[in-house]
Amino acid sequence: MLSPQILYNRTMVQLGICAFREGLIKDAHNALLDIQSSGRAKELLGQGLLLRSLQERNPEQEKVEKRRQVPFHMHVNLELLECVYLVAAMLLEIPYMAAHEFDARRRMISKQFHHQLRVGERQPLLGGKRRERTGF
């Protein structure tokens, strides 16, 4: 049986995705913020086991945790969830950054977005494969 917390988390994720689809970017960001900022989306949505050391688990605990999981065909696509969250964060963050460019006290709307932005700035831009020969 699914816990009420997992059902609530799954509902908030679906509401966030629906809000994004309808163009309600701030609402989408707010709905997805708690799940994405935790770094444990898989666990919070009942799509994976709790991360504990193997010594702490006994067979009974493992059975209970497996019962808490959602069947595979009902999983929420975690890549879609991350993508929707980051795009919503970008659409909120970029105008805010531009408006408060010289403000020393400006705050971050999304730490995860800033982390991805910094990682992207450090990596070189990679283009597609170059073909040695072009056919006529």
PDB file of C-alpha atoms in Angstrom, residues 24-122:
ATOM      1  CA  LEU A  24       1.827  28.622 -15.316  1.00  0.00           C
ATOM      2  CA  ILE A  25       5.593  28.645 -14.867  1.00  0.00           C
ATOM      3  CA  LYS A  26       5.764  29.977 -11.297  1.00  0.00           C
ATOM      4  CA  ASP A  27       3.139  27.479 -10.131  1.00  0.00           C
ATOM      5  CA  ALA A  28       4.986  24.654 -11.887  1.00  0.00           C
ATOM      6  CA  HIS A  29       8.260  25.661 -10.254  1.00  0.00           C
ATOM      7  CA  ASN A  30       6.668  25.881  -6.805  1.00  0.00           C
ATOM      8  CA  ALA A  31       4.970  22.487  -7.180  1.00  0.00           C
ATOM      9  CA  LEU A  32       8.194  20.734  -8.230  1.00  0.00           C
ATOM     10  CA  LEU A  33      10.613  22.594  -5.956  1.00  0.00           C
ATOM     11  CA  ASP A  34      10.424  20.336  -2.880  1.00  0.00           C
ATOM     12  CA  ILE A  35      10.787  17.086  -4.806  1.00  0.00           C
ATOM     13  CA  GLN A  36      13.640  18.262  -7.034  1.00  0.00           C
ATOM     14  CA  SER A  37      15.601  20.127  -4.373  1.00  0.00           C
ATOM     15  CA  SER A  38      15.708  17.068  -2.114  1.00  0.00           C
ATOM     16  CA  GLY A  39      17.866  15.065  -4.517  1.00  0.00           C
ATOM     17  CA  ARG A  40      15.751  12.012  -3.671  1.00  0.00           C
ATOM     18  CA  ALA A  41      12.953  12.276  -6.235  1.00  0.00           C
ATOM     19  CA  LYS A  42      13.025   8.554  -6.982  1.00  0.00           C
ATOM     20  CA  GLU A  43      12.555   7.664  -3.335  1.00  0.00           C
ATOM     21  CA  LEU A  44       9.947  10.379  -2.622  1.00  0.00           C
ATOM     22  CA  LEU A  45       7.805   9.209  -5.543  1.00  0.00           C
ATOM     23  CA  GLY A  46       7.937   5.566  -4.456  1.00  0.00           C
ATOM     24  CA  GLN A  47      10.007   4.517  -7.452  1.00  0.00           C
ATOM     25  CA  GLY A  48      13.071   3.183  -5.683  1.00  0.00           C
ATOM     26  CA  LEU A  49      14.311   1.724  -2.413  1.00  0.00           C
ATOM     27  CA  LEU A  50      15.554   3.890   0.419  1.00  0.00           C
ATOM     28  CA  LEU A  51      19.309   4.295   0.250  1.00  0.00           C
ATOM     29  CA  ARG A  52      20.714   2.523   3.278  1.00  0.00           C
ATOM     30  CA  SER A  53      23.707   0.347   3.771  1.00  0.00           C
ATOM     31  CA  LEU A  54      23.137  -3.326   3.105  1.00  0.00           C
ATOM     32  CA  GLN A  55      24.022  -4.237   6.700  1.00  0.00           C
ATOM     33  CA  GLU A  56      21.156  -2.155   8.122  1.00  0.00           C
ATOM     34  CA  ARG A  57      18.530  -3.910   6.009  1.00  0.00           C
ATOM     35  CA  ASN A  58      16.930  -7.096   7.089  1.00  0.00           C
ATOM     36  CA  PRO A  59      14.629  -9.130   4.829  1.00  0.00           C
ATOM     37  CA  GLU A  60      11.516  -7.851   6.610  1.00  0.00           C
ATOM     38  CA  GLN A  61      12.444  -4.182   6.079  1.00  0.00           C
ATOM     39  CA  GLU A  62      13.188  -4.875   2.438  1.00  0.00           C
ATOM     40  CA  LYS A  63       9.742  -6.442   1.955  1.00  0.00           C
ATOM     41  CA  VAL A  64       8.075  -3.415   3.556  1.00  0.00           C
ATOM     42  CA  GLU A  65      10.036  -1.031   1.327  1.00  0.00           C
ATOM     43  CA  LYS A  66       9.189  -3.027  -1.801  1.00  0.00           C
ATOM     44  CA  ARG A  67       5.496  -2.896  -0.867  1.00  0.00           C
ATOM     45  CA  ARG A  68       5.739   0.902  -0.689  1.00  0.00           C
ATOM     46  CA  GLN A  69       6.900   1.116  -4.305  1.00  0.00           C
ATOM     47  CA  VAL A  70       4.736   2.074  -7.240  1.00  0.00           C
ATOM     48  CA  PRO A  71       4.482  -0.505 -10.059  1.00  0.00           C
ATOM     49  CA  PHE A  72       6.834   0.225 -12.947  1.00  0.00           C
ATOM     50  CA  HIS A  73       4.052   1.056 -15.402  1.00  0.00           C
ATOM     51  CA  MET A  74       2.940   3.880 -13.082  1.00  0.00           C
ATOM     52  CA  HIS A  75       6.363   5.527 -12.708  1.00  0.00           C
ATOM     53  CA  VAL A  76       6.764   9.231 -13.390  1.00  0.00           C
ATOM     54  CA  ASN A  77       9.532   9.907 -15.901  1.00  0.00           C
ATOM     55  CA  LEU A  78      12.278  11.414 -13.721  1.00  0.00           C
ATOM     56  CA  GLU A  79      14.081  12.944 -16.706  1.00  0.00           C
ATOM     57  CA  LEU A  80      10.884  14.746 -17.711  1.00  0.00           C
ATOM     58  CA  LEU A  81      10.446  15.916 -14.129  1.00  0.00           C
ATOM     59  CA  GLU A  82      13.987  17.315 -14.005  1.00  0.00           C
ATOM     60  CA  CYS A  83      13.650  18.923 -17.429  1.00  0.00           C
ATOM     61  CA  VAL A  84      10.348  20.641 -16.577  1.00  0.00           C
ATOM     62  CA  TYR A  85      11.773  21.869 -13.277  1.00  0.00           C
ATOM     63  CA  LEU A  86      14.972  23.241 -14.825  1.00  0.00           C
ATOM     64  CA  VAL A  87      13.146  24.972 -17.705  1.00  0.00           C
ATOM     65  CA  ALA A  88      10.685  26.545 -15.262  1.00  0.00           C
ATOM     66  CA  ALA A  89      13.592  27.636 -13.050  1.00  0.00           C
ATOM     67  CA  MET A  90      15.386  29.088 -16.073  1.00  0.00           C
ATOM     68  CA  LEU A  91      12.310  31.039 -17.187  1.00  0.00           C
ATOM     69  CA  LEU A  92      12.045  32.549 -13.699  1.00  0.00           C
ATOM     70  CA  GLU A  93      15.744  32.969 -12.961  1.00  0.00           C
ATOM     71  CA  ILE A  94      17.074  34.617 -16.144  1.00  0.00           C
ATOM     72  CA  PRO A  95      14.800  37.702 -16.018  1.00  0.00           C
ATOM     73  CA  TYR A  96      15.473  37.977 -12.278  1.00  0.00           C
ATOM     74  CA  MET A  97      19.238  37.813 -12.852  1.00  0.00           C
ATOM     75  CA  ALA A  98      19.011  40.474 -15.571  1.00  0.00           C
ATOM     76  CA  ALA A  99      16.918  42.790 -13.398  1.00  0.00           C
ATOM     77  CA  HIS A 100      19.212  42.408 -10.368  1.00  0.00           C
ATOM     78  CA  GLU A 101      22.554  42.180 -12.162  1.00  0.00           C
ATOM     79  CA  PHE A 102      24.317  44.700  -9.923  1.00  0.00           C
ATOM     80  CA  ASP A 103      22.479  43.894  -6.705  1.00  0.00           C
ATOM     81  CA  ALA A 104      24.910  42.387  -4.202  1.00  0.00           C
ATOM     82  CA  ARG A 105      22.061  40.920  -2.151  1.00  0.00           C
ATOM     83  CA  ARG A 106      20.257  39.121  -4.959  1.00  0.00           C
ATOM     84  CA  ARG A 107      18.986  35.702  -4.065  1.00  0.00           C
ATOM     85  CA  MET A 108      18.839  32.497  -6.061  1.00  0.00           C
ATOM     86  CA  ILE A 109      15.483  31.133  -7.116  1.00  0.00           C
ATOM     87  CA  SER A 110      16.897  27.665  -7.807  1.00  0.00           C
ATOM     88  CA  LYS A 111      20.227  26.332  -6.535  1.00  0.00           C
ATOM     89  CA  GLN A 112      19.935  23.326  -8.836  1.00  0.00           C
ATOM     90  CA  PHE A 113      19.567  25.586 -11.886  1.00  0.00           C
ATOM     91  CA  HIS A 114      22.610  27.652 -10.846  1.00  0.00           C
ATOM     92  CA  HIS A 115      24.629  24.468 -10.396  1.00  0.00           C
ATOM     93  CA  GLN A 116      23.669  23.246 -13.886  1.00  0.00           C
ATOM     94  CA  LEU A 117      24.434  26.704 -15.300  1.00  0.00           C
ATOM     95  CA  ARG A 118      27.925  26.705 -13.749  1.00  0.00           C
ATOM     96  CA  VAL A 119      28.621  23.167 -14.985  1.00  0.00           C
ATOM     97  CA  GLY A 120      27.493  24.150 -18.486  1.00  0.00           C
ATOM     98  CA  GLU A 121      29.692  27.247 -18.490  1.00  0.00           C
ATOM     99  CA  ARG A 122      32.771  25.176 -17.664  1.00  0.00           C
TER     100      ARG A 122
END
